[in-house]
Coordinates of C-alpha atoms in Angstrom, one line a residue:
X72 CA 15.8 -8.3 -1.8
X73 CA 14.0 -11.4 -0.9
X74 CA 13.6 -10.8 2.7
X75 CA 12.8 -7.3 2.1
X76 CA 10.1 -8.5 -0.3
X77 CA 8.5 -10.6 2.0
X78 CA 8.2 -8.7 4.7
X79 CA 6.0 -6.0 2.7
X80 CA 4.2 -8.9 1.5
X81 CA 3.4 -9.9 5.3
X82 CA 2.6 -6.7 5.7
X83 CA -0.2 -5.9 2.8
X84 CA -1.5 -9.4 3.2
X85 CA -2.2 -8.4 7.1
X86 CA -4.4 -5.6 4.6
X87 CA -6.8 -7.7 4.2
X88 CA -6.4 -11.3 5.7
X89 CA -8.7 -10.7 8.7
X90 CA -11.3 -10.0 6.1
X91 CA -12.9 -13.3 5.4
X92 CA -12.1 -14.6 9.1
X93 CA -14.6 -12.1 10.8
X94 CA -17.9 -13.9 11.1
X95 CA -15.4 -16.1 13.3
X96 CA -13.7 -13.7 14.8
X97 CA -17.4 -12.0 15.9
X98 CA -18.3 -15.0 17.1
X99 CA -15.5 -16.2 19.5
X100 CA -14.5 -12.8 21.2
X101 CA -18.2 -11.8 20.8
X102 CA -17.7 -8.2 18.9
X103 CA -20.6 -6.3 18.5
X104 CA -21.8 -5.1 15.5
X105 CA -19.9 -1.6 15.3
X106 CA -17.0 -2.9 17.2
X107 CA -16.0 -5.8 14.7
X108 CA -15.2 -3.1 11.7
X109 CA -12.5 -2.0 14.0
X110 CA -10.6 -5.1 13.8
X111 CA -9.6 -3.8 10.2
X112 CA -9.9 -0.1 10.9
X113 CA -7.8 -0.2 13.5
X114 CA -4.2 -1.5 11.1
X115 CA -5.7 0.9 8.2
X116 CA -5.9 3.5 10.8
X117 CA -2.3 3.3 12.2
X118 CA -0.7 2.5 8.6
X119 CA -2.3 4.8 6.8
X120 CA -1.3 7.8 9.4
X121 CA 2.4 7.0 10.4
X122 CA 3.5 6.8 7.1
X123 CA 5.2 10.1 6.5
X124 CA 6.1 10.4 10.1
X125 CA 7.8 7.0 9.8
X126 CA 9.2 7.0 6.6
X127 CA 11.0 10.8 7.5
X128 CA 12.4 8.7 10.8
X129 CA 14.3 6.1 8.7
X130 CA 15.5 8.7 6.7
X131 CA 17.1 10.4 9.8
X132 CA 17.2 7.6 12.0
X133 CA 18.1 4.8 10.0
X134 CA 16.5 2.9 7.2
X135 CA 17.2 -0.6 8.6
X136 CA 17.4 0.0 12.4
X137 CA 13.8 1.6 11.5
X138 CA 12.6 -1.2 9.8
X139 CA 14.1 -3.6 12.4
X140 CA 12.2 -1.8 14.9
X141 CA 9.2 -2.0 13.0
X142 CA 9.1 -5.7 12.1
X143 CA 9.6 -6.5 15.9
X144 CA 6.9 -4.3 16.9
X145 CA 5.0 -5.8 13.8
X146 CA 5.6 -9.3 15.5
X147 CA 5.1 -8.7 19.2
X148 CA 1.6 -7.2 17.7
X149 CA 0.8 -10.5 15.9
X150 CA 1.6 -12.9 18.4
X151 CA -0.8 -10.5 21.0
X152 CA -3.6 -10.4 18.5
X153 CA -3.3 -14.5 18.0
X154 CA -3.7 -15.1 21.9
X155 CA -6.5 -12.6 22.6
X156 CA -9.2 -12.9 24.6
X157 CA -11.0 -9.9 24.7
X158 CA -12.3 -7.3 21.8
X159 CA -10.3 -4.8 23.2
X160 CA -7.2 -6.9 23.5
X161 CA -7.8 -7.2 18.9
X162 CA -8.3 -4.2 18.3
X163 CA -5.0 -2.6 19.9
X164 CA -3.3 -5.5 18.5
X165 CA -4.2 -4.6 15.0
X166 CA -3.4 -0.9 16.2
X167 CA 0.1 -1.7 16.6
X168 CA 0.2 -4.1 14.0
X169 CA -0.2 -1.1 11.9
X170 CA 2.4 1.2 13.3
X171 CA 5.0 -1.7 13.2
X172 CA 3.9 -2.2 9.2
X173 CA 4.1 1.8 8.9
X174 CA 7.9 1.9 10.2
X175 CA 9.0 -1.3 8.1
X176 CA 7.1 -0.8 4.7
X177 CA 8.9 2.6 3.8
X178 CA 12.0 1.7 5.6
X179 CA 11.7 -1.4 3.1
X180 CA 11.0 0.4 -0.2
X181 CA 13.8 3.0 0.2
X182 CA 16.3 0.3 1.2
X183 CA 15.5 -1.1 -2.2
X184 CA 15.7 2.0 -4.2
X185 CA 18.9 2.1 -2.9
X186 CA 20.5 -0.9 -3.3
X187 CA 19.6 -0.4 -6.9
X188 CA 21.0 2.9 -7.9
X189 CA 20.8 1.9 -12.2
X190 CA 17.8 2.9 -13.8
X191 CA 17.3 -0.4 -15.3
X192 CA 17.9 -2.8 -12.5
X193 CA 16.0 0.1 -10.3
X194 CA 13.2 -0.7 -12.8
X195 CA 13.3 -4.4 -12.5
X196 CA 14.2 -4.3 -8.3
X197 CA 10.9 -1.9 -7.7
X198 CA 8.7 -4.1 -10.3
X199 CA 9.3 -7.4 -8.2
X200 CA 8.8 -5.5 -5.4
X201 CA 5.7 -3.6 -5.9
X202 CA 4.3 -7.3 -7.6
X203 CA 4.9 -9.3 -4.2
X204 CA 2.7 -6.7 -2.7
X205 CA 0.0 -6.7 -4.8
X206 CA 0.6 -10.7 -4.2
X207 CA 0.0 -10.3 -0.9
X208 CA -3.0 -8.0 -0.8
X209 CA -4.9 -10.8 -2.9
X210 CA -2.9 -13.8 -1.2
X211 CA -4.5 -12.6 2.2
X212 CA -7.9 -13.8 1.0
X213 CA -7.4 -17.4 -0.3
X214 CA -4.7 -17.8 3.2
X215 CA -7.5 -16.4 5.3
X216 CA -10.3 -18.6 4.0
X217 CA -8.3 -21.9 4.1
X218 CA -6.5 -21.2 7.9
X219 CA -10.4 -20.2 9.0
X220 CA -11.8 -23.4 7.9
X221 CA -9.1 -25.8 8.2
X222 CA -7.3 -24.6 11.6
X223 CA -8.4 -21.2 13.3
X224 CA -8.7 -17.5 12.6
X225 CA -5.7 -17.2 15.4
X226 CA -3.8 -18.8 12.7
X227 CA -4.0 -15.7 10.4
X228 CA -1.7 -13.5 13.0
X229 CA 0.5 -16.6 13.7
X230 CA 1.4 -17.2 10.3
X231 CA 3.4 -14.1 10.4
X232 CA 6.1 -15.3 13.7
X233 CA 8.4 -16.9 10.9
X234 CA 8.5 -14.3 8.8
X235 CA 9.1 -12.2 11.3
X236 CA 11.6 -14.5 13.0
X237 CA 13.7 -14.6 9.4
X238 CA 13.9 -10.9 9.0
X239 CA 15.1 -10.2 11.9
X240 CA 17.9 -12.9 11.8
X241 CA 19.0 -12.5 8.1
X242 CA 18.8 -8.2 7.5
X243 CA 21.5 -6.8 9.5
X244 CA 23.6 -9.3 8.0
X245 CA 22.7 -8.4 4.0
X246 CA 21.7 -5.0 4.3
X247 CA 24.1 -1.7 5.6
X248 CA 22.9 0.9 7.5
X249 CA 22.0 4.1 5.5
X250 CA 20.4 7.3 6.6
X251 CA 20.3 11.3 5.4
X252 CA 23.8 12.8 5.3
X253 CA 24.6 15.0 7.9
X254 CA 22.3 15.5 11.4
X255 CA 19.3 17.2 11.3
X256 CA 16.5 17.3 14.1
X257 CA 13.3 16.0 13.0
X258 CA 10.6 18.7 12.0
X259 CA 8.2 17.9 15.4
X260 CA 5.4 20.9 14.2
X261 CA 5.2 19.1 11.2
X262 CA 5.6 15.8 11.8
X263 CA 2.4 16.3 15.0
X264 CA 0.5 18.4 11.7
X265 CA 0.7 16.2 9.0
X266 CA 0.3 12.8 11.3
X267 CA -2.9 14.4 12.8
X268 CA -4.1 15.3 9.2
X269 CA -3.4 11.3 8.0
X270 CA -5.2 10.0 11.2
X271 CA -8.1 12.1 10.8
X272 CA -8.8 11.6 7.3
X273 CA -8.5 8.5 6.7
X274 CA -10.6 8.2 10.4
X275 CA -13.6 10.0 8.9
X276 CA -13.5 7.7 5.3
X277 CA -13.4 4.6 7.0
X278 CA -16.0 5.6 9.4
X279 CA -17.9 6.9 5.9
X280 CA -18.8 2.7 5.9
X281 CA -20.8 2.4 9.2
X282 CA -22.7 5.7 9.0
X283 CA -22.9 7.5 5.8
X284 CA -21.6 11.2 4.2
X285 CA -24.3 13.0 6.4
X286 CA -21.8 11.8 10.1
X287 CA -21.4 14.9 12.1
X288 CA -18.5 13.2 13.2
X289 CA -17.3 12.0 9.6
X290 CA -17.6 16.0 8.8
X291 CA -15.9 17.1 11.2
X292 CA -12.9 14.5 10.9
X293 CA -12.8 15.4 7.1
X294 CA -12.8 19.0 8.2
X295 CA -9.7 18.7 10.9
X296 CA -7.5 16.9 8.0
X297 CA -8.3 20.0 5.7
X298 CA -7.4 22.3 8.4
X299 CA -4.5 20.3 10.3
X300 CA -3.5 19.9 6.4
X301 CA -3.0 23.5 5.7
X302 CA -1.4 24.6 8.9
X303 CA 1.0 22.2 8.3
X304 CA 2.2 23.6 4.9
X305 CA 2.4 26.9 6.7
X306 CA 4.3 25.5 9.0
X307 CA 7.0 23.3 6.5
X308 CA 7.1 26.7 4.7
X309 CA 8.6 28.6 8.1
X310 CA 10.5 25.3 9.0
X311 CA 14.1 25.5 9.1
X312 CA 14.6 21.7 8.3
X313 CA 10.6 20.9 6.8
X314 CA 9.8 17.1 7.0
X315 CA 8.8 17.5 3.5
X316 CA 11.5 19.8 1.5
X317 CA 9.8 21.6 -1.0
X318 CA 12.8 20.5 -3.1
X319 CA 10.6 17.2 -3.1
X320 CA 7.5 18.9 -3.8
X321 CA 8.8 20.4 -7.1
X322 CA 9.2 17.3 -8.9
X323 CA 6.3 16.7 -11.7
X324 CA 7.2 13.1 -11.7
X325 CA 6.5 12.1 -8.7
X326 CA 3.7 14.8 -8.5
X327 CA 2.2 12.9 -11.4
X328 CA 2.6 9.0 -9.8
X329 CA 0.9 10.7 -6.6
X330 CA -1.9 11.3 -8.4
X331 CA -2.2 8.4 -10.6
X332 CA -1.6 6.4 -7.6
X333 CA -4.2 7.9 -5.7
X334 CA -7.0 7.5 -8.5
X335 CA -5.8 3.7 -9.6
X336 CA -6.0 2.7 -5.4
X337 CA -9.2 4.0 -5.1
X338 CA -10.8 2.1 -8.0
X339 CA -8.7 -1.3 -6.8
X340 CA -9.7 -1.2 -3.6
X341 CA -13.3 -0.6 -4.0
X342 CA -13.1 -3.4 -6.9
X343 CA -11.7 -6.1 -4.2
X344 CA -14.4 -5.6 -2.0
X345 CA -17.1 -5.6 -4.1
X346 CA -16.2 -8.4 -6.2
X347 CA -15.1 -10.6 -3.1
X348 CA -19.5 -9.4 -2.1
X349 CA -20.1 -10.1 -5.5
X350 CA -19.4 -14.0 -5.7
X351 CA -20.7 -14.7 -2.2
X352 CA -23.6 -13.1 -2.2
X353 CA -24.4 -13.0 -5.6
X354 CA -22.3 -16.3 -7.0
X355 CA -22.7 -18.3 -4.2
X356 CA -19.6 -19.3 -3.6
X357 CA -18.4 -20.1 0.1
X358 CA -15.6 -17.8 1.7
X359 CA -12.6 -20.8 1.1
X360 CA -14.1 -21.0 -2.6
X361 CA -14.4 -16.7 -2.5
X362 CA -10.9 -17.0 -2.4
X363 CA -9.5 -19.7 -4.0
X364 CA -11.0 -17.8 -7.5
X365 CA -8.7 -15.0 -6.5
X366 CA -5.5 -17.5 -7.6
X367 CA -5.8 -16.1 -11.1
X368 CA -5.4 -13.2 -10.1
X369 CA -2.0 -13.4 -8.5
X370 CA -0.9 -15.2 -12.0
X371 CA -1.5 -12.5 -13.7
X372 CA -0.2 -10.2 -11.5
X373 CA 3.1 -12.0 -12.2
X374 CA 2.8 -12.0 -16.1
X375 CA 2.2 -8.3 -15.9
X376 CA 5.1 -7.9 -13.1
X377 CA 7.3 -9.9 -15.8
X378 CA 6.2 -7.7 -18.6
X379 CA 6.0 -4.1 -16.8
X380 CA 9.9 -3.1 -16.7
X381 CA 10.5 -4.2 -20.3
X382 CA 7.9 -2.4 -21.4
X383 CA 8.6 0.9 -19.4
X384 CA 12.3 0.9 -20.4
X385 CA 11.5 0.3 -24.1
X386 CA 8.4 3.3 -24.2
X387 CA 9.1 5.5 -21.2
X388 CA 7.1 6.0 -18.2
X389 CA 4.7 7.9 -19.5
X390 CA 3.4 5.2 -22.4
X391 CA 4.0 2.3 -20.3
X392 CA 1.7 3.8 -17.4
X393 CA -0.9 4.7 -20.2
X394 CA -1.4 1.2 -22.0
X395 CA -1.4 -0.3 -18.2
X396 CA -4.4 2.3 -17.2
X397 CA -5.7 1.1 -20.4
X398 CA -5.5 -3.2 -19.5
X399 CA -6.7 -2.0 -15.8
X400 CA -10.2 -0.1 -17.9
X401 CA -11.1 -2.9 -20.0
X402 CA -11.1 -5.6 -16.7
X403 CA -13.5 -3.0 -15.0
X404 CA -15.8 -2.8 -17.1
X405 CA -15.5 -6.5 -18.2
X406 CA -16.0 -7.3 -14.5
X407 CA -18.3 -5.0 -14.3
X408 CA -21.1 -7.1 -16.0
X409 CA -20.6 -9.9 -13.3
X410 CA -24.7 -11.1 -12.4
X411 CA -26.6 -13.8 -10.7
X412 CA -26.1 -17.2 -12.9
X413 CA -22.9 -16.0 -14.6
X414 CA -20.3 -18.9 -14.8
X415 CA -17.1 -18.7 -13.3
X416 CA -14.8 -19.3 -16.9
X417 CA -17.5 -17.5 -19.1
X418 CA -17.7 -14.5 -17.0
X419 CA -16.0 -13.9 -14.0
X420 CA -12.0 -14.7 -15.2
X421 CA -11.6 -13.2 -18.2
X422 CA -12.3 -10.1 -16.4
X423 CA -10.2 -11.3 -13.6
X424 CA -7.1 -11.5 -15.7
X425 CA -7.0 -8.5 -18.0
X426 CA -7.5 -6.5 -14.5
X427 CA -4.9 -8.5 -12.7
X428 CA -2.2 -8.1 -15.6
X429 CA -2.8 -4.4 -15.9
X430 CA -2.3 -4.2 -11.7
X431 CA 0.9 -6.1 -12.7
X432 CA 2.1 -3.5 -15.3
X433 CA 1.1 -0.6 -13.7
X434 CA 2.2 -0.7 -9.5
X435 CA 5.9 -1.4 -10.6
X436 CA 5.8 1.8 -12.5
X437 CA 4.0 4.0 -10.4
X438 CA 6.4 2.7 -7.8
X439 CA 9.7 4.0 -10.0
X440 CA 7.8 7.1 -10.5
X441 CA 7.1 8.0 -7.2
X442 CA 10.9 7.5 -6.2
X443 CA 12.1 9.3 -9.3
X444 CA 15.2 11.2 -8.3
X445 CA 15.4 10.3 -4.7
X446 CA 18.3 10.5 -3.0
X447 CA 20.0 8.8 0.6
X448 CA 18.7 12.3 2.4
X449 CA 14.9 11.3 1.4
X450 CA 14.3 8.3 -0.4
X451 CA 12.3 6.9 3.0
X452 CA 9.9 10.6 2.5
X453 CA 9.4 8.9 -1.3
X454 CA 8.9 5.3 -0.3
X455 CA 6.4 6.6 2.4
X456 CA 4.0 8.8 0.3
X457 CA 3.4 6.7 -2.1
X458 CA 2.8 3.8 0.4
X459 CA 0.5 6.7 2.2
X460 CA -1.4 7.9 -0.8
X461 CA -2.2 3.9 -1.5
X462 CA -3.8 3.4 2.1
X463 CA -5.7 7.1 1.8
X464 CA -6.9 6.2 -1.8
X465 CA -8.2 2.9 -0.8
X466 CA -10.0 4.1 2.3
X467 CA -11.8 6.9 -0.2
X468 CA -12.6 4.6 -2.6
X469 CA -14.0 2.0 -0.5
X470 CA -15.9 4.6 1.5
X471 CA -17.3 6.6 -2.1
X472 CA -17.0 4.0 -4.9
X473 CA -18.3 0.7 -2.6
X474 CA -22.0 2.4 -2.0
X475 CA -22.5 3.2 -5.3
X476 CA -23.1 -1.0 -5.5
X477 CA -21.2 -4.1 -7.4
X478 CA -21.6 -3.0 -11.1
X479 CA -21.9 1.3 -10.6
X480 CA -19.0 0.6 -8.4
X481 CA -16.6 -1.0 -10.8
X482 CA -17.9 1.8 -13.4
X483 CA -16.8 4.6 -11.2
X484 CA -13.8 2.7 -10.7
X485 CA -12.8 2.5 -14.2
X486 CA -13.9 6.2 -14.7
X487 CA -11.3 7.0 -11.7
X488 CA -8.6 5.0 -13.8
X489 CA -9.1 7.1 -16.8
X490 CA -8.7 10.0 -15.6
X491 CA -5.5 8.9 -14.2
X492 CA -4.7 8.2 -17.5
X493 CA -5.6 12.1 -18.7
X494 CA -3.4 13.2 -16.3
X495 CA -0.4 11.0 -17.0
X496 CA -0.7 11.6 -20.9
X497 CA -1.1 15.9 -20.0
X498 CA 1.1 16.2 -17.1
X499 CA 3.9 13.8 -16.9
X500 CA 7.0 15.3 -18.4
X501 CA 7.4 14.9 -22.3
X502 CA 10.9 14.1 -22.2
X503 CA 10.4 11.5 -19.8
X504 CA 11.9 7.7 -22.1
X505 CA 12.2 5.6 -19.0
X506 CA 13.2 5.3 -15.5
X507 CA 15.2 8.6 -14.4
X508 CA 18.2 8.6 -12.6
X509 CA 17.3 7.6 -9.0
X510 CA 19.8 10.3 -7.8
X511 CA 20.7 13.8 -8.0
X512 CA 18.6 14.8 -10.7
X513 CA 15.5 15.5 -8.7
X514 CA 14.0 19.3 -9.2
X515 CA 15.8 21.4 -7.2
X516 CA 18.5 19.1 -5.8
X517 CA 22.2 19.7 -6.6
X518 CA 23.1 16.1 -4.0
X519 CA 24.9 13.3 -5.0
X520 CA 24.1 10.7 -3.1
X521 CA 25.7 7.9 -1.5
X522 CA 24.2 4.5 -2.9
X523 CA 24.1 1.9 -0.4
X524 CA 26.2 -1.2 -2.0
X525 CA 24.0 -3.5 -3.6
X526 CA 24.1 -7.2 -1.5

């Protein structure tokens, strides 16, 4: 559990570490102006898309000879993107650095909802879990500011050779092997479809930042995803062996924490980067001081990570996700009101902590939810969506919530979170008191599965 958990933080840190290094970065390899964007694009690019196909590989492959695979590739890509030289040279680094982090992050999630078959301790395993990322996400800011200033932006892809070094040495040792039951081929219509779909949307949102809505090209991405999109539920409904069973598609549940999750990414993302423009621009503060007032934030985090399975298993699902949509509201719109001349204490944390509590009590939920009922045959599918619809709602929400500027932003934000909340309170299942069953009882499957001994 703690290597596993420290690899997915490694990888969401890598999320947004380069982000505060880039004036740097600019200036040493000498990017231009569109060209430097890419050094994030490309890792959103490449996790964002692989996911499914990935996460339906470690099913069928092997959940941690995939994730093995992917935290090597994952390192090899680090260690390339610390010693380039060239623009180029970045960019593919970052592009692989993505695909190794879209083999290991599913692979990692369903390992976990394995190990802990119980409802409760399922709870608890997925809450620490989903916490350590959201750690990571706003750990990458403080790390990058301090390594940029103190030591080098190189050190920012370096950073990650130990971790990488430890997971590789330590995992087959902790964790068995566990994969789908029986052989099946892997759906290769499908899988092409629904990867071309990934990699074209979230292409066309992230390219939404340099040019606008009115792109030809940004249209016409948008438009492949919608078509590549519907081809490939034609073609999973003629499949023999679909990548995604509509078995899996039946389940409210999880239909419910897809769309939850897809609203509450878009509003935190767009709320990380404007509030990280916010204090710079607006505050004043220097990148290392930018992110050293994001430390609060990882507190609370924490105290809602502590908090969040308590709560869901004494309420339910449903209520727990509800009062957390709630917490995440009120630190929008508190946050909202941040202006030139505001204090730090007086205006800037209070905010800051109600919104990071309610990230802490709602991701480990969300992350139960999305697994609900999944089984050894597709708890990598599980694991991966709900990764995927986190990268795809983030990339829409920083392309439509981020231009709206700092305060309309956070207001459209908190509107997004809302009507999360009307959909959890109207569609998630009224008999829902907790954390289901992780096996076997998912809509439309009759399995039993074969729980991976816990280690």
């Amino acid at each position: 559990m703690i290597v596993l958990c420290l690899v997915q933080f490694m990888l969401v840190l890598d999320d947004t570490v380069v982000n505060v290094a880039l004036p740097s970065i600019r200036d040493e390899l000498g990017f231009s102006a569109s060209g430097l964007p890419w050094v994030v694009n490309a890792y959103f690019l490449a996790f964002g898309g692989l996911l499914l196909l990935c996460g339906r590989l470690a099913d069928l492959l092997g959940r941690r000879r995939v994730f093995l695979i992917g935290v090597a590739l994952f390192g090899v890509a680090s260690l390339a993107c610390g010693l380039a030289q060239e623009p180029w040279q970045l960019v593919i680094g970052r592009f692989v650095q993505g695909g190794g982090a879209a083999m290991a992050s599913p692979a990692a999630m369903s390992m976990i909802t394995l190990l802990y078959p119980g409802p409760e301790e399922r709870a608890k395993a997925l809450g620490i879990w989903g916490g350590i990322a959201a750690l990571g996400g706003t750990s990458g800011l403080v790390l990058s500011g301090a390594l940029t200033d103190l030591v080098s932006w190189r050190g920012i892809f370096l950073i990650n050779l130990p971790i990488v070094a430890v997971a590789l040495a330590l995992l087959p040792r902790l964790v068995p092997e566990s994969r789908a039951p029986g052989w099946r081929r892997l759906d290769v219509p499908g899988a092409v479809l629904v990867t071309g779909a990934a990699v074209s949307l979230v292409y066309g949102l992230l390219r939404v930042g340099e040019t606008g809505w009115s792109d030809p090209i940004v249209i016409g991405a948008v438009v492949l995803s919608a078509a590549l999109a519907a081809a490939f539920l034609v073609a999973e409904s003629r499949a023999a062996a679909p990548l995604v069973p509509a078995s899996f598609l039946a389940s409210r549940t999880r239909a419910v924490a897809g769309g939850a999750t897809l609203l509450f990414s878009m509003a935190m993302y767009a709320m990380s980067f404007l509030l990280m423009i916010q204090v710079q621009t607006v505050l004043g503060y220097s990148p290392l001081l930018a992110g050293i007032a994001y430390l609060p934030y990882g507190a609370g985090i924490l105290a809602g990570m502590w908090l969040s399975s308590r709560i869901s298993l004494r309420i339910g699902t449903r209520w727990a996700l509800l009062l957390a949509f709630l917490v995440n509201i009120a630190g929008l719109l508190l946050l909202s009101g941040v202006a030139a001349g505001d204090s730090y204490v007086a205006h800037v944390l209070p905010g800051m902590l109600i919104l990071s509590v309610g990230n802490g009590l709602s991701l480990p939920v969300m992350a139960v939810a999305a697994v609900d009922g999944t089984t050894e045959e597709d708890a990598g599918l599980g694991s991966a969506l709900f990764t995927s619809v986190q990268q795809i709602g983030g990339a829409i929400g920083v392309a439509a919530l981020a231009v709206m500027g700092y305060s309309g932003g956070l207001m459209a934000g908190a509107v997004c979170v809302a009507l999360g909340a009307v959909i959890i309170v109207v569609l998630l299942p009224s008999h829902d008191g907790g954390p289901q069953q992780p096996a076997g009882h998912g809509a439309g499957d009759q399995s039993k599965p074969t729980a991976a001994p816990r280690r």
